[in-house]
PDB file of C-alpha atoms in Angstrom:
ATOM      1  CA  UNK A   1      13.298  -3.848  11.927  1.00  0.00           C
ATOM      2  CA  UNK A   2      10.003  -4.315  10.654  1.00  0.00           C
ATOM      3  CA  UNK A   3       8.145  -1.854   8.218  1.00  0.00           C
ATOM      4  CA  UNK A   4       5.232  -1.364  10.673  1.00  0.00           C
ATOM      5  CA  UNK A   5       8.247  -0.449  13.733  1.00  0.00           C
ATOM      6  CA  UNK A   6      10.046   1.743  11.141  1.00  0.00           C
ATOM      7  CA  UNK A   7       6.712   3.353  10.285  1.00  0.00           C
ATOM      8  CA  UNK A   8       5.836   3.939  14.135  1.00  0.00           C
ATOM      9  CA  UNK A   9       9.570   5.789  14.228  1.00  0.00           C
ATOM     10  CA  UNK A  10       8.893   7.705  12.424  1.00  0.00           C
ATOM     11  CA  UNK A  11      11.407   6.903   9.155  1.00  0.00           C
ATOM     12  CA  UNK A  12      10.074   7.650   5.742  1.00  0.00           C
ATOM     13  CA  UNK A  13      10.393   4.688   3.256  1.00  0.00           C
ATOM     14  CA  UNK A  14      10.516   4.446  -0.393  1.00  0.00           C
ATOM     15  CA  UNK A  15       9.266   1.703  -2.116  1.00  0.00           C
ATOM     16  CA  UNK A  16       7.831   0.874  -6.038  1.00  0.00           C
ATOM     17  CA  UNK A  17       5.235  -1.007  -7.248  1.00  0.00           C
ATOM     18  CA  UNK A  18       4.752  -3.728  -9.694  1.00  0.00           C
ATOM     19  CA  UNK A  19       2.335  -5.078 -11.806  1.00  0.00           C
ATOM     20  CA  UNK A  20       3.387  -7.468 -13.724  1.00  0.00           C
ATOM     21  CA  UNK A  21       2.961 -11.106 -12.692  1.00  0.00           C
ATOM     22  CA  UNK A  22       6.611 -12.281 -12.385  1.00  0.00           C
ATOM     23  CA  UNK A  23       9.084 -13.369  -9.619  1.00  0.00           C
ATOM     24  CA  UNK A  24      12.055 -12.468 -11.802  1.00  0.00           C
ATOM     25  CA  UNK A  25      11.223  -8.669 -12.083  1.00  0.00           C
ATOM     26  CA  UNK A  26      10.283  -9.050  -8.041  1.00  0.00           C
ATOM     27  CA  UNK A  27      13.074 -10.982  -8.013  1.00  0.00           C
ATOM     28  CA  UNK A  28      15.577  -7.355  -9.242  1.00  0.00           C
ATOM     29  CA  UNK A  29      13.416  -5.111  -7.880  1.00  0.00           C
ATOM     30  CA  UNK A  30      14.090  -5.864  -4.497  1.00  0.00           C
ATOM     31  CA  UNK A  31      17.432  -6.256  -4.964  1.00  0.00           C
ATOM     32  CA  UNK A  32      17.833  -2.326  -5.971  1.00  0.00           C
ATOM     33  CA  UNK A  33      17.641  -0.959  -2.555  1.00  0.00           C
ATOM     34  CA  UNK A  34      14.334  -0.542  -2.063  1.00  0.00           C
ATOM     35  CA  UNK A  35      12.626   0.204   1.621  1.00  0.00           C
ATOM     36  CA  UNK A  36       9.280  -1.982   0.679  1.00  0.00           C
ATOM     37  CA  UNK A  37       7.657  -3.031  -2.724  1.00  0.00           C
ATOM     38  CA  UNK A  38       3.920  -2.566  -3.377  1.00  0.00           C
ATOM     39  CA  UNK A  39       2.474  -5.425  -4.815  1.00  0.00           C
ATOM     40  CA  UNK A  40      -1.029  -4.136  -7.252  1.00  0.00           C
ATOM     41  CA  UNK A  41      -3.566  -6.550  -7.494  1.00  0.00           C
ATOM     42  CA  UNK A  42      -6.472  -4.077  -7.606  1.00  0.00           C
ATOM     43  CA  UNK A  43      -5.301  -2.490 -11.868  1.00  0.00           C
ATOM     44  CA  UNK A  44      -2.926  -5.769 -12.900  1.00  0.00           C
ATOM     45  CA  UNK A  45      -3.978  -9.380 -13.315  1.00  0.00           C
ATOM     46  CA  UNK A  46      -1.257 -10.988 -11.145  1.00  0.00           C
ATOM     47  CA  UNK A  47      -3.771 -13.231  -8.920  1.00  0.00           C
ATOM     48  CA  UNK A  48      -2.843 -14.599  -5.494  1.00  0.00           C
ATOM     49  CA  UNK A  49      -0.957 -17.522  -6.274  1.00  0.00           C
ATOM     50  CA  UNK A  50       1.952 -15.056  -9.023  1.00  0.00           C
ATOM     51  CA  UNK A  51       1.715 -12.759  -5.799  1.00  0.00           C
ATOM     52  CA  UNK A  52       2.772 -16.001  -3.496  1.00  0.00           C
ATOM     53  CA  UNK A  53       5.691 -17.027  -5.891  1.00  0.00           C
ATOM     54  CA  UNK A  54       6.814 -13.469  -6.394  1.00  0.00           C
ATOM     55  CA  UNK A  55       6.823 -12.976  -2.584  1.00  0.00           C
ATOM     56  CA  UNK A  56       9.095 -16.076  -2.588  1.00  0.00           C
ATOM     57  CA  UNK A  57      10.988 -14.078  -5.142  1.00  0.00           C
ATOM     58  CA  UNK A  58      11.880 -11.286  -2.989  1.00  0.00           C
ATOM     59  CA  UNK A  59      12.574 -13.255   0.408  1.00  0.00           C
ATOM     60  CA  UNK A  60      13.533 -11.648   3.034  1.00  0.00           C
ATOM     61  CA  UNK A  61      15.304  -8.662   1.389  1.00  0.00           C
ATOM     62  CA  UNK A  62      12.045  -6.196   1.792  1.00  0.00           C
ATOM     63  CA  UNK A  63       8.980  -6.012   3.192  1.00  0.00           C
ATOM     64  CA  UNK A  64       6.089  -6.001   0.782  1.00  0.00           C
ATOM     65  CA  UNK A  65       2.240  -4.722   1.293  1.00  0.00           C
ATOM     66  CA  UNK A  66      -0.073  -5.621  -1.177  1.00  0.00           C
ATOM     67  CA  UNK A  67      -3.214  -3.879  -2.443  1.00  0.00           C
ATOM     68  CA  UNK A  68      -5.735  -5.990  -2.776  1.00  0.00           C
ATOM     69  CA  UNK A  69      -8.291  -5.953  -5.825  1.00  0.00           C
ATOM     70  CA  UNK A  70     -11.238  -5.358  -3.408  1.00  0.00           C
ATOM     71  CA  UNK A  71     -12.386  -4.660  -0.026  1.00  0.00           C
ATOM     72  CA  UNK A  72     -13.020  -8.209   1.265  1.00  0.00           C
ATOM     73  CA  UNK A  73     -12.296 -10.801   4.232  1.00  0.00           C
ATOM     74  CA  UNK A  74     -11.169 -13.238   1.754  1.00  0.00           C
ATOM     75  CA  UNK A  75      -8.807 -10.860  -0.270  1.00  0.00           C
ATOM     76  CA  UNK A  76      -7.333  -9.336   3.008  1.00  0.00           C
ATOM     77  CA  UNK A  77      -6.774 -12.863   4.576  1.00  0.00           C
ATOM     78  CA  UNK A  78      -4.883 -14.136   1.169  1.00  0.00           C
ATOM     79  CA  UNK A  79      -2.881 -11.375   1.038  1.00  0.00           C
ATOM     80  CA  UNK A  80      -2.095 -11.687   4.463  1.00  0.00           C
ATOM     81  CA  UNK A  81      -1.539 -15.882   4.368  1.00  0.00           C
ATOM     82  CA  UNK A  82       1.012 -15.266   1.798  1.00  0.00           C
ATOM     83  CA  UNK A  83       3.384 -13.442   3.608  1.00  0.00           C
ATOM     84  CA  UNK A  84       2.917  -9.752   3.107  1.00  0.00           C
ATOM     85  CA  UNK A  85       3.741  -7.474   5.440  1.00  0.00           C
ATOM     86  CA  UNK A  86       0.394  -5.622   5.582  1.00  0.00           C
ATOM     87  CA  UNK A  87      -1.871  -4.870   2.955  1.00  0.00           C
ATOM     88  CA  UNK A  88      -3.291  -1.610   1.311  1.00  0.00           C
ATOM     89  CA  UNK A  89      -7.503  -1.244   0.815  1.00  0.00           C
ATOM     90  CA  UNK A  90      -8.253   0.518  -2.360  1.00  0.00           C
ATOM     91  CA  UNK A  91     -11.118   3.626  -2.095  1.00  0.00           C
ATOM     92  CA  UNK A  92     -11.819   3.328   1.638  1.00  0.00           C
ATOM     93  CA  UNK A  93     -15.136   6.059   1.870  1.00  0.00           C
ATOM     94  CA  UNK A  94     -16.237   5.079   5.528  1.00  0.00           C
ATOM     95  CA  UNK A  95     -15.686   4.712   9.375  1.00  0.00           C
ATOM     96  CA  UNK A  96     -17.279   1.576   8.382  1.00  0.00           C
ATOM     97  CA  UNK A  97     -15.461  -0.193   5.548  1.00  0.00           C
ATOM     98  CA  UNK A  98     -12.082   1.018   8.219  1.00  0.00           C
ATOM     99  CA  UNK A  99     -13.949  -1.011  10.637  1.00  0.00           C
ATOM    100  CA  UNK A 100     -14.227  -4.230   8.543  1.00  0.00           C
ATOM    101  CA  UNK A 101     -10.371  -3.446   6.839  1.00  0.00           C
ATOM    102  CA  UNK A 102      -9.604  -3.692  10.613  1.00  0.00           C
ATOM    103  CA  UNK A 103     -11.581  -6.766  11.593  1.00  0.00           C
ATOM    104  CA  UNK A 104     -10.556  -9.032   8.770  1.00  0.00           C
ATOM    105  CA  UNK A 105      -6.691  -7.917   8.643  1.00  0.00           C
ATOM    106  CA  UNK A 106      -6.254  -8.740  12.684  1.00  0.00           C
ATOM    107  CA  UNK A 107      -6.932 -11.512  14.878  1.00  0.00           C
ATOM    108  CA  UNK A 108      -8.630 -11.426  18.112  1.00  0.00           C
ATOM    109  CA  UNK A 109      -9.172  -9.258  19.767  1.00  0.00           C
ATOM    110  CA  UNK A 110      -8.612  -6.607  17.511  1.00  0.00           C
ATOM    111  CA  UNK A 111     -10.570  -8.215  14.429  1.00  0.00           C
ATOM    112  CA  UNK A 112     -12.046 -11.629  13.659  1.00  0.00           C
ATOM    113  CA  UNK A 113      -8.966 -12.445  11.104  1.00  0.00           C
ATOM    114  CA  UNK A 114      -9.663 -15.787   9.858  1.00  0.00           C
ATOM    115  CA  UNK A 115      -7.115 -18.511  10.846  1.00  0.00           C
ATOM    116  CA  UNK A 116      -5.295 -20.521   8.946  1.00  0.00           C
ATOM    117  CA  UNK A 117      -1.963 -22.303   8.330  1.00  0.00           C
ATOM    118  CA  UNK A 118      -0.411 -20.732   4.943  1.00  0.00           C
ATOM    119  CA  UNK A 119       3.023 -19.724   3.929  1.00  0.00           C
ATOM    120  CA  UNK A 120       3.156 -17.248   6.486  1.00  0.00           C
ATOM    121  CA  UNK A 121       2.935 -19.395   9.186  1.00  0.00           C
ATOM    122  CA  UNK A 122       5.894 -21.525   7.738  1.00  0.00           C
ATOM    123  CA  UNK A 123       2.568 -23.641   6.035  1.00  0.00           C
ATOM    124  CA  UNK A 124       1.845 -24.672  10.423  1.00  0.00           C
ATOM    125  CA  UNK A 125       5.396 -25.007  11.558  1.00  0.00           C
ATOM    126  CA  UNK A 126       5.898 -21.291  12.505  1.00  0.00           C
ATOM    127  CA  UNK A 127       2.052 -20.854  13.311  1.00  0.00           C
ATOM    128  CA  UNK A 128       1.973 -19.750  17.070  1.00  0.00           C
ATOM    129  CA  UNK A 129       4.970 -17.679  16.642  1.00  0.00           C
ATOM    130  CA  UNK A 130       3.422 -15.987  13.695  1.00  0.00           C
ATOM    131  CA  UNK A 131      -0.007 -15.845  15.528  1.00  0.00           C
ATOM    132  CA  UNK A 132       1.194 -14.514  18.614  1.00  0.00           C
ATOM    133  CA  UNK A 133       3.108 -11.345  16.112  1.00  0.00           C
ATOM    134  CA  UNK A 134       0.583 -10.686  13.695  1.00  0.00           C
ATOM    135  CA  UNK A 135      -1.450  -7.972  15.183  1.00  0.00           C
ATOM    136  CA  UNK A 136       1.495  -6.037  15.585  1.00  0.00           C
ATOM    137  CA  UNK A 137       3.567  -6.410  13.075  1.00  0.00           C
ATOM    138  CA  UNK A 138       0.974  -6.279  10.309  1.00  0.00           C
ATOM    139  CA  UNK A 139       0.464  -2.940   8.515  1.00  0.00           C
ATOM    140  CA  UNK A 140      -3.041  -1.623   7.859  1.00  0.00           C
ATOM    141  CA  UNK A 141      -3.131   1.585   5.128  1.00  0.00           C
ATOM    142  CA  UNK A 142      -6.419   2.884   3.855  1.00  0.00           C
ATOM    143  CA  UNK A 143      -6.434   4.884   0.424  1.00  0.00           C
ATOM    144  CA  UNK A 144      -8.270   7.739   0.533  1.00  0.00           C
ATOM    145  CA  UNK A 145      -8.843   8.180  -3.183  1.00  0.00           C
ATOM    146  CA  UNK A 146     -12.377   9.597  -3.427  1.00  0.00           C
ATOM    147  CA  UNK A 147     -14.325  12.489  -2.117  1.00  0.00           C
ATOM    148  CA  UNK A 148     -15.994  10.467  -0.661  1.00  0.00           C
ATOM    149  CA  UNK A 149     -13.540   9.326   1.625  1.00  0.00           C
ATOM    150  CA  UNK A 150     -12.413  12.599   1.896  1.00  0.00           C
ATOM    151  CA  UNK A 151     -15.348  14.126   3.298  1.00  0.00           C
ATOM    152  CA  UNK A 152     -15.449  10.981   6.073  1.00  0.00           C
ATOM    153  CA  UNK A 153     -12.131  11.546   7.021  1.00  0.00           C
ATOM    154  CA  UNK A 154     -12.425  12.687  10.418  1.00  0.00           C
ATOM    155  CA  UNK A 155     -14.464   9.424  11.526  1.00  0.00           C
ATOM    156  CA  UNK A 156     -12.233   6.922   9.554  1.00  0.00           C
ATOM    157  CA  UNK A 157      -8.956   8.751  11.284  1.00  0.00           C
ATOM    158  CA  UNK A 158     -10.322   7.466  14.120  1.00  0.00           C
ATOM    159  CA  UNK A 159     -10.684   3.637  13.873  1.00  0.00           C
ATOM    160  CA  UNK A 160      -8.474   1.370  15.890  1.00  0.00           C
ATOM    161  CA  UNK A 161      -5.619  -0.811  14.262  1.00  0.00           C
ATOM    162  CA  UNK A 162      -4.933   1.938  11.048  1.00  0.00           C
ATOM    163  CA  UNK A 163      -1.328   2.767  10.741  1.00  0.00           C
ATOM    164  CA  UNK A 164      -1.190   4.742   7.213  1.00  0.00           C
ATOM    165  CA  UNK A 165      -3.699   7.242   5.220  1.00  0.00           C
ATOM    166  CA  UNK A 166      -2.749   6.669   1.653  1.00  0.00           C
ATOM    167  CA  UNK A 167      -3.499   9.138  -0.318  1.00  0.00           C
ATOM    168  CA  UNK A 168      -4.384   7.837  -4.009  1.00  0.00           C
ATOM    169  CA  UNK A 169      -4.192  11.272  -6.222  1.00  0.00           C
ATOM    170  CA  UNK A 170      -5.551  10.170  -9.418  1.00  0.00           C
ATOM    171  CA  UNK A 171      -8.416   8.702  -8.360  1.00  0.00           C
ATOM    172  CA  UNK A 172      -9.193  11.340  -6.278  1.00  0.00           C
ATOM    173  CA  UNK A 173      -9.272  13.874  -9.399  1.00  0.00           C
ATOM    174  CA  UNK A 174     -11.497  11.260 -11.440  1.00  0.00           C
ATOM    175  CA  UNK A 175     -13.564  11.645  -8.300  1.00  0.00           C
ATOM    176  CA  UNK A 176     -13.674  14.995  -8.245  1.00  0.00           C
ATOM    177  CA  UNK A 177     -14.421  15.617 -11.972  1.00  0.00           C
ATOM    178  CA  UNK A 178     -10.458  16.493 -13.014  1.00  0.00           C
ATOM    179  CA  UNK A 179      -9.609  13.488 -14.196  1.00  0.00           C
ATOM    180  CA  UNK A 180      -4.942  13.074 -14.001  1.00  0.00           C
ATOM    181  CA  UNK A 181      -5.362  16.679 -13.210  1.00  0.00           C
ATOM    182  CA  UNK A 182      -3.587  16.103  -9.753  1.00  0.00           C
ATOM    183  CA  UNK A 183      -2.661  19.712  -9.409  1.00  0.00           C
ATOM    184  CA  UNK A 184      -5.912  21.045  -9.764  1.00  0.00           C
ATOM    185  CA  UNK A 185      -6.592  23.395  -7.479  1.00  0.00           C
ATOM    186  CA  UNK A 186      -9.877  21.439  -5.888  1.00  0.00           C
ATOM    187  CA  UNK A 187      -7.855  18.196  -5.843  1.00  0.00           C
ATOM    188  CA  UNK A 188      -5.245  19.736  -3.856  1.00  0.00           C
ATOM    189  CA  UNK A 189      -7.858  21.753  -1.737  1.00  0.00           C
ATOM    190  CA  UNK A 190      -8.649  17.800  -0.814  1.00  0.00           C
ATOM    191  CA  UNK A 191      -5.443  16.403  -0.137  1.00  0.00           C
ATOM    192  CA  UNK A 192      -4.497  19.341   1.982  1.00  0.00           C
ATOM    193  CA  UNK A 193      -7.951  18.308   4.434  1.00  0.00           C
ATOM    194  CA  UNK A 194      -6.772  15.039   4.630  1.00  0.00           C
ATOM    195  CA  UNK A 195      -3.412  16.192   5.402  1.00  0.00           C
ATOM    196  CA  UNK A 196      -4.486  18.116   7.993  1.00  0.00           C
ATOM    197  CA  UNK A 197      -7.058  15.442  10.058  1.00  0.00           C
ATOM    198  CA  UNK A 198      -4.367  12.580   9.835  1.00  0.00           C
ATOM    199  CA  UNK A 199      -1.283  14.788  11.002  1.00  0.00           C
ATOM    200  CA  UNK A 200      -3.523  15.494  13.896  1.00  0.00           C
ATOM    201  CA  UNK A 201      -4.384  12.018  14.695  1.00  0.00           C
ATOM    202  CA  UNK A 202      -0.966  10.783  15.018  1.00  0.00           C
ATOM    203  CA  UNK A 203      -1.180   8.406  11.563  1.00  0.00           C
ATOM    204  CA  UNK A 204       1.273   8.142   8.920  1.00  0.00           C
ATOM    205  CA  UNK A 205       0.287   9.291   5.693  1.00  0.00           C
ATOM    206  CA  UNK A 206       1.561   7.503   1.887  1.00  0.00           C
ATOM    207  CA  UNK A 207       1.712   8.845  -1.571  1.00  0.00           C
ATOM    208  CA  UNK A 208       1.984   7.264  -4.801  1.00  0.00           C
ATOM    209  CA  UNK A 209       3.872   9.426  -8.193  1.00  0.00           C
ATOM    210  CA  UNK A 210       5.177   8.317 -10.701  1.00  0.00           C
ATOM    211  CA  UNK A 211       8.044  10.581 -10.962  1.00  0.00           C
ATOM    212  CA  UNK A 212      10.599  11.423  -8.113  1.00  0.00           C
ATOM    213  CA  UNK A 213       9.811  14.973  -8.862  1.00  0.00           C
ATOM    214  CA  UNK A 214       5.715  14.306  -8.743  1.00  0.00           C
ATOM    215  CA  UNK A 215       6.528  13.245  -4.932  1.00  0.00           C
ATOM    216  CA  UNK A 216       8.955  15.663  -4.208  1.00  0.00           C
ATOM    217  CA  UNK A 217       6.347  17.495  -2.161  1.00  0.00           C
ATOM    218  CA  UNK A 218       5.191  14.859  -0.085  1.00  0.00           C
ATOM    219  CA  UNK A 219       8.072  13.770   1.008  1.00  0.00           C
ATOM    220  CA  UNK A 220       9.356  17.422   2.044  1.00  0.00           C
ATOM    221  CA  UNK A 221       5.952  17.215   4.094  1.00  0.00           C
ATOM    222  CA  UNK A 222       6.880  14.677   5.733  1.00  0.00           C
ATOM    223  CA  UNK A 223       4.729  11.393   4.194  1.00  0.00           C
ATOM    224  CA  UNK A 224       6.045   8.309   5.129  1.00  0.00           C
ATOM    225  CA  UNK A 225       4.993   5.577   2.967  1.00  0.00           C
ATOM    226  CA  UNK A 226       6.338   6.551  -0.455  1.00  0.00           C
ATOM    227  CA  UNK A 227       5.668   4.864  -3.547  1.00  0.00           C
ATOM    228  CA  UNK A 228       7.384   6.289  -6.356  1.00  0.00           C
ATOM    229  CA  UNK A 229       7.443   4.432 -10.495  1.00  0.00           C
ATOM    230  CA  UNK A 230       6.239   1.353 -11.329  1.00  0.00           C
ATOM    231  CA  UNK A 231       7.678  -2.073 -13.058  1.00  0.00           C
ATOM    232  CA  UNK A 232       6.373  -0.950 -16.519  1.00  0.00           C
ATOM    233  CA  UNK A 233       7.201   2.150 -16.390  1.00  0.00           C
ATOM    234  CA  UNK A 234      10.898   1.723 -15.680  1.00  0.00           C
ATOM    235  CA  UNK A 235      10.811  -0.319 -18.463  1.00  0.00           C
ATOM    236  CA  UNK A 236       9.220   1.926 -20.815  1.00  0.00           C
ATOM    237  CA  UNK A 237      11.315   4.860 -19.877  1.00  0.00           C
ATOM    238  CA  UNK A 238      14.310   3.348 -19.952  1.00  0.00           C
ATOM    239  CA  UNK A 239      13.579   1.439 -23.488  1.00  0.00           C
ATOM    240  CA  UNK A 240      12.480   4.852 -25.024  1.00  0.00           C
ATOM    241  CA  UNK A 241      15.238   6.468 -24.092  1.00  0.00           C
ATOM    242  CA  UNK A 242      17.527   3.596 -25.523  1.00  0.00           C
ATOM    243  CA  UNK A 243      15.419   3.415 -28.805  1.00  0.00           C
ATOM    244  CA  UNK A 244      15.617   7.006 -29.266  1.00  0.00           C
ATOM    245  CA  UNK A 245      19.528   7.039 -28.708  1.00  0.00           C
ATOM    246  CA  UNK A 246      20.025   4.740 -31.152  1.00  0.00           C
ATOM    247  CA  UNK A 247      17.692   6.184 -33.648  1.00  0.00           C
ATOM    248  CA  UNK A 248      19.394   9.671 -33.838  1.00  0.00           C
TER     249      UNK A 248
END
């Protein structure tokens, strides 16, 4: 089943994200167990090309979405060309920049996708399989990760082809003058309104912690899209803890 069907069900999945520009840690990572992995190319360096051999990497064992660096038609349609299953637009603050998320992620006559033939389309051989497919298989999430966004959030709730409202905590507290403080009490005041206005339009919301315990409330509320850890810090926990066994 796809991650966009699964997400329409109504099933909550649990994937990690990496940053680090290598197909062997994508390569383990998705062997774990993992629902979907979140590729970052909005805080790392891995550029589109790592992305495309990591991708390659993982195969067909998960799904992955990939936030791109920036909103853009070019960044969407890469992300898209090289096989992701959807991507994820950081600090979406309008009905508008939805709108244009929307138009350059699908093809006609839901957007004005750009067409190509790239490693998603089997490079041509797969292409009118994959074109006919793409609009509904391809996931759209929006991170609402400023106050901005927040106070829009009615209007962008509304715009045709979203799936998920991802809700990006730490950004939202920079925005809001707390920064990391993502239990302050206006930060939460926040989340809880965007809560609200996407449970009633019938989209899925995400979350991103970096703890299983720093989720542990959105997933008793019922998010969907889960991102918990990341690459470097499994490795850093897991390394300190071994360094510090040793030492005592």
């Amino acid at each position: 089943m796809k991650l966009k069907e699964r997400i329409q069900q109504g099933d909550q999945v649990f994937g990690s994200l990496l940053s680090l520009p290598s197909p062997e840690v994508a390569d383990v990572m998705s062997r774990i167990g993992f629902d979907w992995l979140f590729f970052d190319l909005e805080h790392s360096v891995i550029d589109y090309s790592q992305a495309q051999r990591m991708l390659q990497a993982v195969g067909d064992r998960c799904p992955v979405l990939i936030r791109v660096s920036e909103l853009s038609e070019a960044s969407i349609k890469k992300a898209l060309d090289i096989g992701s299953a959807g991507v994820i637009i950081p600090k979406v603050n309008s009905a508008q920049e939805t709108k244009n998320t929307v138009r350059y992620a699908k093809y006609r006559p839901l957007g004005d996708r750009g067409v190509g033939a790239a490693r998603a389309h089997g490079y041509g051989i797969d292409f009118q399989e994959y074109i006919q497919n793409a609009n509904d298989e391809t996931l759209v999430v929006v991170q609402i990760e400023h106050i901005e966004g927040v106070n829009n959030i009615e209007e962008i709730v509304k715009v045709e082809g979203v799936d998920v409202i991802f809700i990006g905590p730490y950004d939202l507290s920079a925005s809001l003058g707390f920064p990391g403080q993502v239990d302050h009490p206006d930060v939460l005041k926040a989340i809880s309104r965007v809560e609200e206005v996407t449970r009633k339009s019938g989209l899925a919301l995400g979350y991103f912690g970096m703890t299983p315990e720093s989720v542990k409330t959105a997933v008793e509320n019922g998010y969907q899209l889960i991102t918990c850890g990341t690459d470097t810090g499994a490795i850093i926990g897991h390394m300190s803890t071994i360094l510090k066994e040793l030492k005592n």
